[in-house]
mmCIF file of C-alpha atoms in Angstrom:
data_model
loop_
_atom_site.group_PDB
_atom_site.id
_atom_site.type_symbol
_atom_site.label_atom_id
_atom_site.label_comp_id
_atom_site.label_asym_id
_atom_site.label_seq_id
_atom_site.Cartn_x
_atom_site.Cartn_y
_atom_site.Cartn_z
ATOM 1 C CA MET G 1 -24.412 107.763 -58.583
ATOM 2 C CA ASN G 2 -21.466 105.789 -58.337
ATOM 3 C CA ARG G 3 -17.934 107.194 -57.583
ATOM 4 C CA LEU G 4 -16.294 106.314 -60.728
ATOM 5 C CA LEU G 5 -18.996 108.602 -62.205
ATOM 6 C CA GLU G 6 -19.072 111.286 -59.599
ATOM 7 C CA ARG G 7 -15.197 111.937 -59.896
ATOM 8 C CA GLN G 8 -15.658 112.142 -63.558
ATOM 9 C CA LEU G 9 -17.883 114.574 -64.031
ATOM 10 C CA LYS G 10 -16.106 116.656 -61.330
ATOM 11 C CA ARG G 11 -12.784 116.162 -63.200
ATOM 12 C CA LEU G 12 -13.642 116.800 -66.630
ATOM 13 C CA LEU G 13 -17.013 118.818 -66.013
ATOM 14 C CA GLY G 14 -16.898 120.285 -63.246
ATOM 15 C CA LEU G 15 -20.398 119.002 -61.856
ATOM 16 C CA THR G 16 -20.909 117.757 -58.470
ATOM 17 C CA PRO G 17 -23.739 114.968 -58.371
ATOM 18 C CA ALA G 18 -25.878 117.986 -56.775
ATOM 19 C CA GLU G 19 -25.409 120.109 -59.882
ATOM 20 C CA LEU G 20 -26.147 117.902 -62.881
ATOM 21 C CA PRO G 21 -29.869 117.647 -61.953
ATOM 22 C CA GLU G 22 -29.980 121.411 -62.669
ATOM 23 C CA VAL G 23 -27.131 121.347 -65.583
ATOM 24 C CA LEU G 24 -29.008 118.461 -67.564
ATOM 25 C CA ARG G 25 -32.762 120.422 -67.406
ATOM 26 C CA LEU G 26 -30.736 123.394 -68.836
ATOM 27 C CA LEU G 27 -29.548 121.611 -71.311
ATOM 28 C CA ALA G 28 -32.981 120.059 -72.119
ATOM 29 C CA GLU G 29 -34.450 123.293 -72.377
ATOM 30 C CA ALA G 30 -31.075 124.729 -74.572
ATOM 31 C CA GLY G 31 -32.354 121.937 -77.133
ATOM 32 C CA ASP G 32 -35.918 122.669 -77.048
ATOM 33 C CA HIS G 33 -35.280 126.051 -78.520
ATOM 34 C CA SER G 34 -32.302 124.900 -81.057
ATOM 35 C CA GLY G 35 -34.343 123.303 -83.230
ATOM 36 C CA THR G 36 -32.247 121.383 -84.213
ATOM 37 C CA PRO G 37 -33.766 117.536 -83.930
ATOM 38 C CA ALA G 38 -30.267 115.689 -82.878
ATOM 39 C CA LEU G 39 -29.753 118.422 -80.390
ATOM 40 C CA LYS G 40 -32.294 117.961 -78.666
ATOM 41 C CA GLN G 41 -32.946 114.787 -78.948
ATOM 42 C CA LEU G 42 -28.818 115.166 -77.369
ATOM 43 C CA THR G 43 -29.506 116.335 -74.117
ATOM 44 C CA ALA G 44 -33.154 114.757 -73.758
ATOM 45 C CA ASN G 45 -31.791 111.669 -73.640
ATOM 46 C CA LEU G 46 -28.407 112.814 -71.398
ATOM 47 C CA GLY G 47 -29.443 112.028 -68.544
ATOM 48 C CA ARG G 48 -30.902 108.287 -69.368
ATOM 49 C CA PHE G 49 -27.897 107.954 -70.749
ATOM 50 C CA LEU G 50 -25.182 109.207 -67.165
ATOM 51 C CA ASP G 51 -27.800 106.684 -66.071
ATOM 52 C CA GLY G 52 -27.302 103.620 -68.103
ATOM 53 C CA VAL G 53 -23.413 104.560 -67.418
ATOM 54 C CA ASP G 54 -24.242 104.812 -63.933
ATOM 55 C CA GLU G 55 -26.134 101.684 -63.559
ATOM 56 C CA ALA G 56 -23.227 100.243 -65.454
ATOM 57 C CA TYR G 57 -20.836 101.732 -63.358
ATOM 58 C CA ALA G 58 -22.986 100.100 -60.622
ATOM 59 C CA MET G 59 -22.701 96.253 -62.371
ATOM 60 C CA ALA G 60 -19.193 97.010 -62.670
ATOM 61 C CA ASP G 61 -18.506 97.183 -58.996
ATOM 62 C CA ARG G 62 -20.912 94.546 -57.892
ATOM 63 C CA ASP G 63 -19.138 92.071 -59.814
ATOM 64 C CA LEU G 64 -15.544 93.234 -58.714
ATOM 65 C CA GLU G 65 -17.411 93.216 -55.258
ATOM 66 C CA LEU G 66 -18.241 89.705 -56.290
ATOM 67 C CA ARG G 67 -14.719 88.110 -57.404
ATOM 68 C CA SER G 68 -12.882 90.055 -55.358
ATOM 69 C CA ARG G 69 -15.036 87.931 -52.670
ATOM 70 C CA SER G 70 -15.032 85.383 -54.797
ATOM 71 C CA LEU G 71 -10.827 85.800 -55.057
ATOM 72 C CA GLU G 72 -11.042 85.901 -50.765
ATOM 73 C CA LEU G 73 -12.526 83.014 -50.568
ATOM 74 C CA SER G 74 -10.781 80.510 -52.842
ATOM 75 C CA SER G 75 -7.723 82.715 -51.164
ATOM 76 C CA THR G 76 -8.534 81.268 -47.276
ATOM 77 C CA GLU G 77 -9.847 77.865 -48.851
ATOM 78 C CA LEU G 78 -6.427 77.689 -50.273
ATOM 79 C CA SER G 79 -4.922 78.953 -46.331
ATOM 80 C CA GLN G 80 -7.252 76.165 -44.890
ATOM 81 C CA ALA G 81 -6.702 73.921 -47.822
ATOM 82 C CA ASN G 82 -2.613 74.640 -47.083
ATOM 83 C CA ALA G 83 -3.010 74.255 -43.531
ATOM 84 C CA GLN G 84 -4.590 71.113 -43.072
ATOM 85 C CA LEU G 85 -2.338 69.740 -45.848
ATOM 86 C CA ARG G 86 1.340 70.394 -44.141
ATOM 87 C CA GLN G 87 -0.900 68.987 -40.667
ATOM 88 C CA GLN G 88 -1.538 65.759 -42.756
ATOM 89 C CA ALA G 89 2.118 66.165 -43.983
ATOM 90 C CA ALA G 90 3.319 66.609 -39.984
ATOM 91 C CA SER G 91 0.931 63.468 -38.813
ATOM 92 C CA GLN G 92 1.993 61.463 -41.666
ATOM 93 C CA GLN G 93 5.682 62.303 -40.440
ATOM 94 C CA ARG G 94 5.044 61.162 -36.959
ATOM 95 C CA VAL G 95 3.522 57.933 -38.308
ATOM 96 C CA LEU G 96 6.779 57.541 -40.322
ATOM 97 C CA ASP G 97 8.593 58.067 -37.205
ATOM 98 C CA ASN G 98 6.396 56.127 -35.103
ATOM 99 C CA LEU G 99 6.567 53.135 -37.930
ATOM 100 C CA ARG G 100 10.129 53.673 -37.864
ATOM 101 C CA ARG G 101 10.568 53.055 -34.257
ATOM 102 C CA THR G 102 7.944 50.546 -34.424
ATOM 103 C CA ALA G 103 9.821 48.753 -36.654
ATOM 104 C CA ASN G 104 13.184 49.434 -35.407
ATOM 105 C CA ALA G 105 12.556 47.653 -31.820
ATOM 106 C CA MET G 106 11.467 44.683 -33.407
ATOM 107 C CA LEU G 107 14.490 44.351 -35.869
ATOM 108 C CA ALA G 108 16.681 44.999 -33.145
ATOM 109 C CA SER G 109 14.862 42.001 -30.432
ATOM 110 C CA LEU G 110 15.581 40.218 -34.171
ATOM 111 C CA ASP G 111 19.355 41.275 -33.560
ATOM 112 C CA ARG G 112 18.635 42.253 -37.272
ATOM 113 C CA PRO G 113 19.963 46.252 -38.487
ATOM 114 C CA PRO G 114 17.765 48.980 -37.666
ATOM 115 C CA LEU G 115 16.038 51.740 -40.234
ATOM 116 C CA ASP G 116 17.720 54.818 -41.183
ATOM 117 C CA ASP G 117 16.371 58.103 -39.791
ATOM 118 C CA ASP G 118 16.717 59.572 -43.833
ATOM 119 C CA ASP G 119 13.903 56.582 -44.723
ATOM 120 C CA THR G 120 10.829 58.199 -45.571
ATOM 121 C CA ASP G 121 9.317 55.714 -48.039
ATOM 122 C CA LEU G 122 5.840 55.159 -46.488
ATOM 123 C CA GLU G 123 5.034 52.299 -48.519
ATOM 124 C CA ARG G 124 8.887 51.212 -47.745
ATOM 125 C CA LEU G 125 8.674 50.899 -44.422
ATOM 126 C CA THR G 126 4.952 49.317 -44.596
ATOM 127 C CA THR G 127 6.246 46.686 -46.191
ATOM 128 C CA GLU G 128 8.895 45.698 -43.511
ATOM 129 C CA MET G 129 6.218 46.345 -40.988
ATOM 130 C CA ALA G 130 4.161 43.334 -42.476
ATOM 131 C CA GLU G 131 7.157 41.332 -42.792
ATOM 132 C CA LEU G 132 8.004 42.093 -38.559
ATOM 133 C CA VAL G 133 4.335 41.561 -37.757
ATOM 134 C CA GLN G 134 5.218 38.467 -39.602
ATOM 135 C CA ASP G 135 7.501 37.542 -38.212
ATOM 136 C CA ARG G 136 6.611 38.129 -34.915
ATOM 137 C CA GLU G 137 2.853 36.166 -35.565
ATOM 138 C CA GLU G 138 5.347 33.248 -36.167
ATOM 139 C CA ALA G 139 7.077 33.578 -33.433
ATOM 140 C CA GLN G 140 4.425 34.116 -31.317
ATOM 141 C CA LEU G 141 2.878 30.963 -32.510
ATOM 142 C CA ALA G 142 6.123 28.596 -32.286
ATOM 143 C CA LEU G 143 6.283 30.613 -28.878
ATOM 144 C CA GLN G 144 2.855 29.576 -27.849
ATOM 145 C CA VAL G 145 3.792 25.895 -28.953
ATOM 146 C CA ALA G 146 6.268 26.028 -26.911
ATOM 147 C CA ILE G 147 4.815 27.265 -23.768
ATOM 148 C CA ASN G 148 2.048 24.424 -23.896
ATOM 149 C CA HIS G 149 4.648 21.670 -24.575
ATOM 150 C CA LEU G 150 5.617 23.222 -21.548
ATOM 151 C CA LYS G 151 2.696 22.958 -19.689
ATOM 152 C CA ASN G 152 2.096 19.765 -21.023
ATOM 153 C CA GLN G 153 5.619 18.664 -19.881
ATOM 154 C CA LYS G 154 4.803 20.146 -16.526
ATOM 155 C CA PHE G 155 1.234 18.745 -16.103
ATOM 156 C CA ALA G 156 2.909 15.031 -16.605
ATOM 157 C CA LEU G 157 5.729 15.854 -14.353
ATOM 158 C CA ASP G 158 2.948 16.870 -11.902
ATOM 159 C CA GLN G 159 0.930 14.158 -11.739
ATOM 160 C CA HIS G 160 4.371 11.713 -11.560
ATOM 161 C CA ALA G 161 6.766 13.815 -9.062
ATOM 162 C CA ILE G 162 7.051 15.991 -6.426
ATOM 163 C CA VAL G 163 7.465 19.561 -7.338
ATOM 164 C CA SER G 164 8.889 22.402 -5.249
ATOM 165 C CA ILE G 165 11.324 25.253 -5.949
ATOM 166 C CA THR G 166 13.550 27.766 -3.144
ATOM 167 C CA ASP G 167 15.415 30.429 -3.054
ATOM 168 C CA THR G 168 18.823 30.281 -2.198
ATOM 169 C CA GLU G 169 18.249 30.666 0.669
ATOM 170 C CA GLY G 170 15.905 27.480 1.368
ATOM 171 C CA THR G 171 12.769 29.338 1.812
ATOM 172 C CA ILE G 172 10.074 27.868 -0.564
ATOM 173 C CA ILE G 173 8.206 29.693 -3.194
ATOM 174 C CA TYR G 174 6.123 27.007 -5.185
ATOM 175 C CA ALA G 175 5.096 23.595 -4.260
ATOM 176 C CA ASN G 176 2.769 21.276 -6.366
ATOM 177 C CA ASP G 177 -0.115 18.889 -5.849
ATOM 178 C CA ARG G 178 1.920 16.243 -4.618
ATOM 179 C CA PHE G 179 4.564 17.546 -2.579
ATOM 180 C CA CYS G 180 1.239 18.915 -0.990
ATOM 181 C CA GLU G 181 -0.181 15.515 -0.762
ATOM 182 C CA ILE G 182 2.623 13.091 0.351
ATOM 183 C CA SER G 183 3.698 16.025 3.037
ATOM 184 C CA GLY G 184 0.164 16.688 4.689
ATOM 185 C CA TYR G 185 0.572 20.198 4.284
ATOM 186 C CA SER G 186 -1.453 22.565 2.534
ATOM 187 C CA ARG G 187 -0.276 25.222 -0.261
ATOM 188 C CA ASP G 188 -0.111 27.952 2.050
ATOM 189 C CA GLU G 189 1.544 26.578 4.751
ATOM 190 C CA LEU G 190 4.338 25.905 3.252
ATOM 191 C CA LEU G 191 4.695 28.428 0.631
ATOM 192 C CA GLY G 192 6.940 31.205 2.632
ATOM 193 C CA ARG G 193 8.254 28.143 5.141
ATOM 194 C CA ASN G 194 11.877 27.243 4.801
ATOM 195 C CA HIS G 195 11.963 23.783 3.415
ATOM 196 C CA ARG G 196 13.096 22.291 6.631
ATOM 197 C CA ILE G 197 9.753 22.382 8.239
ATOM 198 C CA VAL G 198 9.860 18.376 6.188
ATOM 199 C CA ASN G 199 12.961 17.474 7.947
ATOM 200 C CA SER G 200 12.361 14.478 9.500
ATOM 201 C CA GLY G 201 16.318 14.619 11.728
ATOM 202 C CA LEU G 202 17.243 11.480 10.546
ATOM 203 C CA HIS G 203 20.457 12.643 8.333
ATOM 204 C CA PRO G 204 23.404 13.968 10.344
ATOM 205 C CA SER G 205 24.401 17.566 9.242
ATOM 206 C CA GLU G 206 27.090 16.621 7.009
ATOM 207 C CA PHE G 207 24.089 14.744 4.440
ATOM 208 C CA PHE G 208 22.584 18.820 4.123
ATOM 209 C CA SER G 209 26.065 20.708 4.084
ATOM 210 C CA ASP G 210 27.216 19.055 1.142
ATOM 211 C CA MET G 211 23.808 19.205 -0.439
ATOM 212 C CA TRP G 212 24.214 22.850 -0.046
ATOM 213 C CA GLN G 213 27.896 23.227 -1.339
ATOM 214 C CA THR G 214 26.985 20.943 -4.288
ATOM 215 C CA ILE G 215 23.770 23.646 -5.581
ATOM 216 C CA LEU G 216 25.095 26.548 -3.952
ATOM 217 C CA ALA G 217 28.058 25.975 -6.076
ATOM 218 C CA GLY G 218 25.973 25.699 -9.587
ATOM 219 C CA ARG G 219 26.056 21.659 -9.306
ATOM 220 C CA VAL G 220 23.049 19.048 -9.542
ATOM 221 C CA TRP G 221 22.526 17.711 -6.354
ATOM 222 C CA SER G 222 21.370 14.016 -6.691
ATOM 223 C CA GLY G 223 19.834 11.846 -3.679
ATOM 224 C CA GLU G 224 17.957 9.412 -1.410
ATOM 225 C CA LEU G 225 16.403 11.654 1.871
ATOM 226 C CA CYS G 226 13.875 10.774 4.362
ATOM 227 C CA ASN G 227 11.119 13.525 5.153
ATOM 228 C CA ARG G 228 8.512 13.936 7.676
ATOM 229 C CA ALA G 229 5.036 14.484 7.328
ATOM 230 C CA LYS G 230 2.653 16.684 9.085
ATOM 231 C CA SER G 231 1.294 14.013 10.658
ATOM 232 C CA GLY G 232 5.077 12.514 11.591
ATOM 233 C CA ALA G 233 4.978 9.750 9.715
ATOM 234 C CA LEU G 234 8.304 9.435 7.466
ATOM 235 C CA TYR G 235 8.364 9.724 3.642
ATOM 236 C CA TRP G 236 10.986 8.588 1.701
ATOM 237 C CA VAL G 237 11.909 9.824 -2.010
ATOM 238 C CA ALA G 238 14.903 10.139 -4.671
ATOM 239 C CA ALA G 239 15.627 13.612 -5.065
ATOM 240 C CA THR G 240 17.606 15.644 -7.667
ATOM 241 C CA VAL G 241 17.704 18.894 -6.729
ATOM 242 C CA VAL G 242 19.161 21.534 -9.303
ATOM 243 C CA PRO G 243 20.206 25.477 -9.955
ATOM 244 C CA MET G 244 17.839 28.100 -11.953
ATOM 245 C CA PHE G 245 20.768 31.107 -12.640
ATOM 246 C CA ASP G 246 19.820 34.991 -12.716
ATOM 247 C CA GLU G 247 21.623 36.736 -15.810
ATOM 248 C CA GLY G 248 25.399 37.215 -13.620
ATOM 249 C CA GLY G 249 25.436 32.937 -14.119
ATOM 250 C CA LYS G 250 24.857 32.789 -10.014
ATOM 251 C CA PRO G 251 21.718 30.806 -8.475
ATOM 252 C CA GLU G 252 19.024 32.066 -7.581
ATOM 253 C CA GLN G 253 16.564 29.537 -7.284
ATOM 254 C CA PHE G 254 16.947 25.442 -6.950
ATOM 255 C CA ILE G 255 13.707 23.101 -8.450
ATOM 256 C CA ALA G 256 13.540 19.735 -6.158
ATOM 257 C CA ILE G 257 11.923 16.904 -8.273
ATOM 258 C CA ARG G 258 11.456 14.155 -5.939
ATOM 259 C CA THR G 259 9.873 10.604 -6.160
ATOM 260 C CA ASP G 260 8.102 8.507 -3.412
ATOM 261 C CA ILE G 261 9.682 5.354 -2.827
ATOM 262 C CA SER G 262 8.855 4.819 0.572
ATOM 263 C CA ALA G 263 6.922 1.715 -0.376
ATOM 264 C CA ARG G 264 10.387 0.486 -2.276
ATOM 265 C CA LYS G 265 12.399 1.513 0.701
ATOM 266 C CA ALA G 266 9.503 -0.684 2.698
ATOM 267 C CA ALA G 267 10.555 -3.505 0.673
ATOM 268 C CA GLU G 268 14.665 -3.185 0.946
ATOM 269 C CA ALA G 269 14.292 -2.692 4.848
ATOM 270 C CA GLN G 270 11.445 -6.203 4.853
ATOM 271 C CA LEU G 271 14.303 -7.855 2.486
ATOM 272 C CA ALA G 272 17.540 -6.694 4.794
ATOM 273 C CA GLU G 273 15.236 -8.531 8.369
ATOM 274 C CA GLN G 274 13.836 -11.517 5.949
ATOM 275 C CA LEU G 275 17.710 -11.626 4.949
ATOM 276 C CA HIS G 276 19.080 -11.228 7.915
ATOM 277 C CA PHE G 277 16.730 -13.405 8.916
ATOM 278 C CA SER G 278 17.953 -16.078 6.629
ATOM 279 C CA GLU G 279 21.445 -15.825 8.005
ATOM 280 C CA GLN G 280 20.854 -16.305 11.290
ATOM 281 C CA LEU G 281 19.025 -19.315 10.516
ATOM 282 C CA VAL G 282 21.859 -20.617 8.713
ATOM 283 C CA GLU G 283 23.787 -19.679 10.963
ATOM 284 C CA ALA G 284 21.873 -21.495 13.526
ATOM 285 C CA ILE G 285 22.057 -24.798 11.728
ATOM 286 C CA PRO G 286 24.201 -26.546 13.013
ATOM 287 C CA MET G 287 25.190 -28.834 9.749
ATOM 288 C CA PRO G 288 28.263 -27.149 7.390
ATOM 289 C CA ILE G 289 25.994 -25.549 4.993
ATOM 290 C CA TYR G 290 28.001 -23.572 1.657
ATOM 291 C CA PHE G 291 27.134 -21.441 -1.575
ATOM 292 C CA LYS G 292 28.087 -21.633 -4.935
ATOM 293 C CA ASP G 293 27.448 -19.774 -8.544
ATOM 294 C CA THR G 294 26.931 -21.034 -11.349
ATOM 295 C CA ALA G 295 30.807 -21.259 -12.300
ATOM 296 C CA GLY G 296 31.375 -22.975 -9.216
ATOM 297 C CA ARG G 297 32.956 -20.301 -7.036
ATOM 298 C CA TYR G 298 31.989 -20.746 -3.363
ATOM 299 C CA ILE G 299 29.588 -17.504 -2.866
ATOM 300 C CA GLY G 300 29.448 -18.049 1.116
ATOM 301 C CA TYR G 301 29.200 -20.701 3.838
ATOM 302 C CA ASN G 302 27.923 -20.718 7.428
ATOM 303 C CA ARG G 303 29.947 -20.871 10.292
ATOM 304 C CA ALA G 304 29.185 -25.125 10.914
ATOM 305 C CA PHE G 305 31.235 -24.766 7.520
ATOM 306 C CA ALA G 306 34.036 -23.226 8.564
ATOM 307 C CA ASP G 307 35.281 -24.813 11.985
ATOM 308 C CA TYR G 308 34.259 -28.218 10.088
ATOM 309 C CA PHE G 309 37.077 -27.639 8.047
ATOM 310 C CA ARG G 310 39.177 -25.248 10.707
ATOM 311 C CA LEU G 311 38.090 -22.476 8.024
ATOM 312 C CA ALA G 312 39.489 -18.517 8.742
ATOM 313 C CA PRO G 313 36.035 -16.348 7.519
ATOM 314 C CA GLY G 314 35.762 -15.905 3.710
ATOM 315 C CA ALA G 315 39.342 -18.190 3.465
ATOM 316 C CA TYR G 316 36.727 -20.434 1.019
ATOM 317 C CA ILE G 317 35.183 -16.982 -1.060
ATOM 318 C CA GLY G 318 35.697 -17.030 -4.640
ATOM 319 C CA LYS G 319 36.957 -20.702 -4.673
ATOM 320 C CA THR G 320 36.243 -23.601 -6.885
ATOM 321 C CA ILE G 321 36.609 -26.956 -5.240
ATOM 322 C CA PHE G 322 39.696 -27.503 -7.884
ATOM 323 C CA ASP G 323 41.510 -25.203 -5.861
ATOM 324 C CA ILE G 324 40.626 -27.259 -2.749
ATOM 325 C CA LEU G 325 40.410 -31.270 -3.524
ATOM 326 C CA PRO G 326 42.373 -33.151 -5.414
ATOM 327 C CA PRO G 327 42.090 -33.614 -8.901
ATOM 328 C CA ASP G 328 39.481 -37.269 -8.851
ATOM 329 C CA LEU G 329 37.808 -35.920 -6.200
ATOM 330 C CA ALA G 330 37.026 -32.585 -7.251
ATOM 331 C CA ASN G 331 35.690 -33.882 -10.592
ATOM 332 C CA PHE G 332 33.378 -35.946 -8.804
ATOM 333 C CA HIS G 333 31.854 -33.825 -7.671
ATOM 334 C CA ASN G 334 32.039 -31.231 -10.152
ATOM 335 C CA GLU G 335 30.434 -33.869 -12.486
ATOM 336 C CA ARG G 336 27.267 -33.568 -9.723
ATOM 337 C CA ASP G 337 27.137 -29.740 -9.337
ATOM 338 C CA GLN G 338 27.372 -29.582 -13.497
ATOM 339 C CA ALA G 339 24.182 -31.681 -13.707
ATOM 340 C CA LEU G 340 22.553 -29.319 -11.207
ATOM 341 C CA TYR G 341 23.238 -26.356 -12.965
ATOM 342 C CA ALA G 342 21.835 -28.133 -16.554
ATOM 343 C CA ALA G 343 18.583 -30.256 -14.666
ATOM 344 C CA PRO G 344 18.064 -27.904 -11.528
ATOM 345 C CA GLY G 345 16.147 -29.582 -8.759
ATOM 346 C CA ASN G 346 17.483 -31.040 -5.507
ATOM 347 C CA GLN G 347 20.553 -34.202 -5.641
ATOM 348 C CA SER G 348 22.019 -36.621 -3.014
ATOM 349 C CA TYR G 349 24.840 -38.666 -2.616
ATOM 350 C CA GLU G 350 27.936 -40.222 -0.664
ATOM 351 C CA ALA G 351 31.488 -38.800 -1.314
ATOM 352 C CA PRO G 352 34.339 -40.770 -1.675
ATOM 353 C CA PRO G 353 35.541 -40.484 1.631
ATOM 354 C CA THR G 354 37.469 -37.278 2.210
ATOM 355 C CA ARG G 355 40.456 -36.037 4.153
ATOM 356 C CA VAL G 356 38.943 -33.935 6.453
ATOM 357 C CA ASP G 357 42.186 -31.954 9.795
ATOM 358 C CA GLY G 358 43.969 -35.346 8.392
ATOM 359 C CA GLU G 359 41.325 -37.701 8.819
ATOM 360 C CA LEU G 360 39.407 -39.287 5.822
ATOM 361 C CA ARG G 361 35.948 -39.131 6.835
ATOM 362 C CA SER G 362 32.831 -40.139 5.245
ATOM 363 C CA LEU G 363 30.523 -37.291 3.957
ATOM 364 C CA PHE G 364 26.668 -37.274 2.611
ATOM 365 C CA TYR G 365 26.150 -34.492 0.677
ATOM 366 C CA HIS G 366 22.291 -33.495 -0.315
ATOM 367 C CA LYS G 367 22.417 -30.107 -2.907
ATOM 368 C CA ALA G 368 19.052 -27.933 -3.795
ATOM 369 C CA SER G 369 19.633 -25.385 -6.184
ATOM 370 C CA LEU G 370 19.169 -21.781 -6.608
ATOM 371 C CA VAL G 371 17.456 -20.007 -9.620
ATOM 372 C CA ARG G 372 16.257 -16.831 -9.821
ATOM 373 C CA ALA G 373 13.214 -15.072 -10.367
ATOM 374 C CA ASP G 374 13.002 -15.236 -13.521
ATOM 375 C CA GLY G 375 13.794 -18.964 -13.253
ATOM 376 C CA SER G 376 17.622 -19.328 -14.672
ATOM 377 C CA PRO G 377 19.986 -20.699 -12.978
ATOM 378 C CA ARG G 378 21.830 -18.438 -9.887
ATOM 379 C CA GLY G 379 23.911 -21.423 -8.270
ATOM 380 C CA LEU G 380 23.250 -23.581 -5.569
ATOM 381 C CA ILE G 381 23.209 -24.247 -1.681
ATOM 382 C CA GLY G 382 24.761 -28.359 -0.554
ATOM 383 C CA VAL G 383 24.657 -29.810 2.801
ATOM 384 C CA ILE G 384 27.408 -32.012 4.175
ATOM 385 C CA ILE G 385 26.656 -34.833 6.711
ATOM 386 C CA ASP G 386 29.550 -36.333 8.122
ATOM 387 C CA MET G 387 28.720 -40.261 8.189
ATOM 388 C CA THR G 388 31.652 -41.130 9.901
ATOM 389 C CA GLN G 389 30.509 -42.434 12.854
ATOM 390 C CA ARG G 390 27.787 -43.923 11.605
ATOM 391 C CA LYS G 391 29.359 -45.709 9.400
ATOM 392 C CA ALA G 392 31.310 -47.083 12.355
ATOM 393 C CA TRP G 393 28.591 -47.751 14.311
ATOM 394 C CA GLU G 394 26.960 -50.449 11.203
ATOM 395 C CA GLU G 395 30.377 -51.454 10.218
ATOM 396 C CA GLY G 396 30.758 -52.395 14.352
#
């Protein structure tokens, strides 16, 4: 029996569930003996009525229990949903904080003002991040283009130049292939070694002192120097040493860019040897020889010329024939010089009697044009032959 029905029977009728069947039996008997149909029917069906009430109470209890369980479940689900929402809100806040920190770091790298800490507009943050990412991608693209340009420049430089990098003590920390090739050392043999490894010993200590003083002061040094390869062979380079600075503005590394000029130096040495030979040859010729430029100025003469005209060394250098001879004789020679400049070739003639050391001399001139490599006139060379004695023999 339902507990609520039990309490009501107890409170209203003073009956317990155990006493109810006997009471119902007695009521049924009383109804049967009453002779009243209504009372008989009431007493006969009172048990079923109470059973129906009990069933109704039981159904109500079940409905209540179901509603309670449903409410409990709904409350649990609501609590779980609230907890999930709180977790999502916390996660969203962490995402916002991370986005803000990331955005502020990117803004700082672009020298732009940071976002406020209380800015929780996810859409604005997302838009800002999208713009920053686009800016970053464009910057990275530009950086990659610059890196590619530098790679191409480095490749071109490495194909032509001898490149090395040292620290401030002269220790080699980078050597390109051209440096390895010309020095004969492998890269492993060069790295970590002092640059003195290729010192030829031909330059005085003052030469390198000046170089180090210049680059340690942060200035670029340029010059030509001779190095010695691993094989002992010498090679010449035209070098430029450029300082690289640290954040404090002090030199921390030096880049040496060099060009092999050994062939040029060899050609210069050969040319100097040839010039020395030519000078010796001209000096050895006993006849007076002189040189003029296209302006008619003397640019050189041999010892025989100086001795013949009783000249001190360099006395005629820079002078013209008009500074030395009488006008009529100067014009005579100048006309022939101009003709030779205009039509390069050879020229021979006998000059009018010329006074030399107080005596009139009969002089024969033989001249030839001097031209540059491109064929343009450079001047002339002249040889003087004294015909005075020969003429005296012929006239005698």
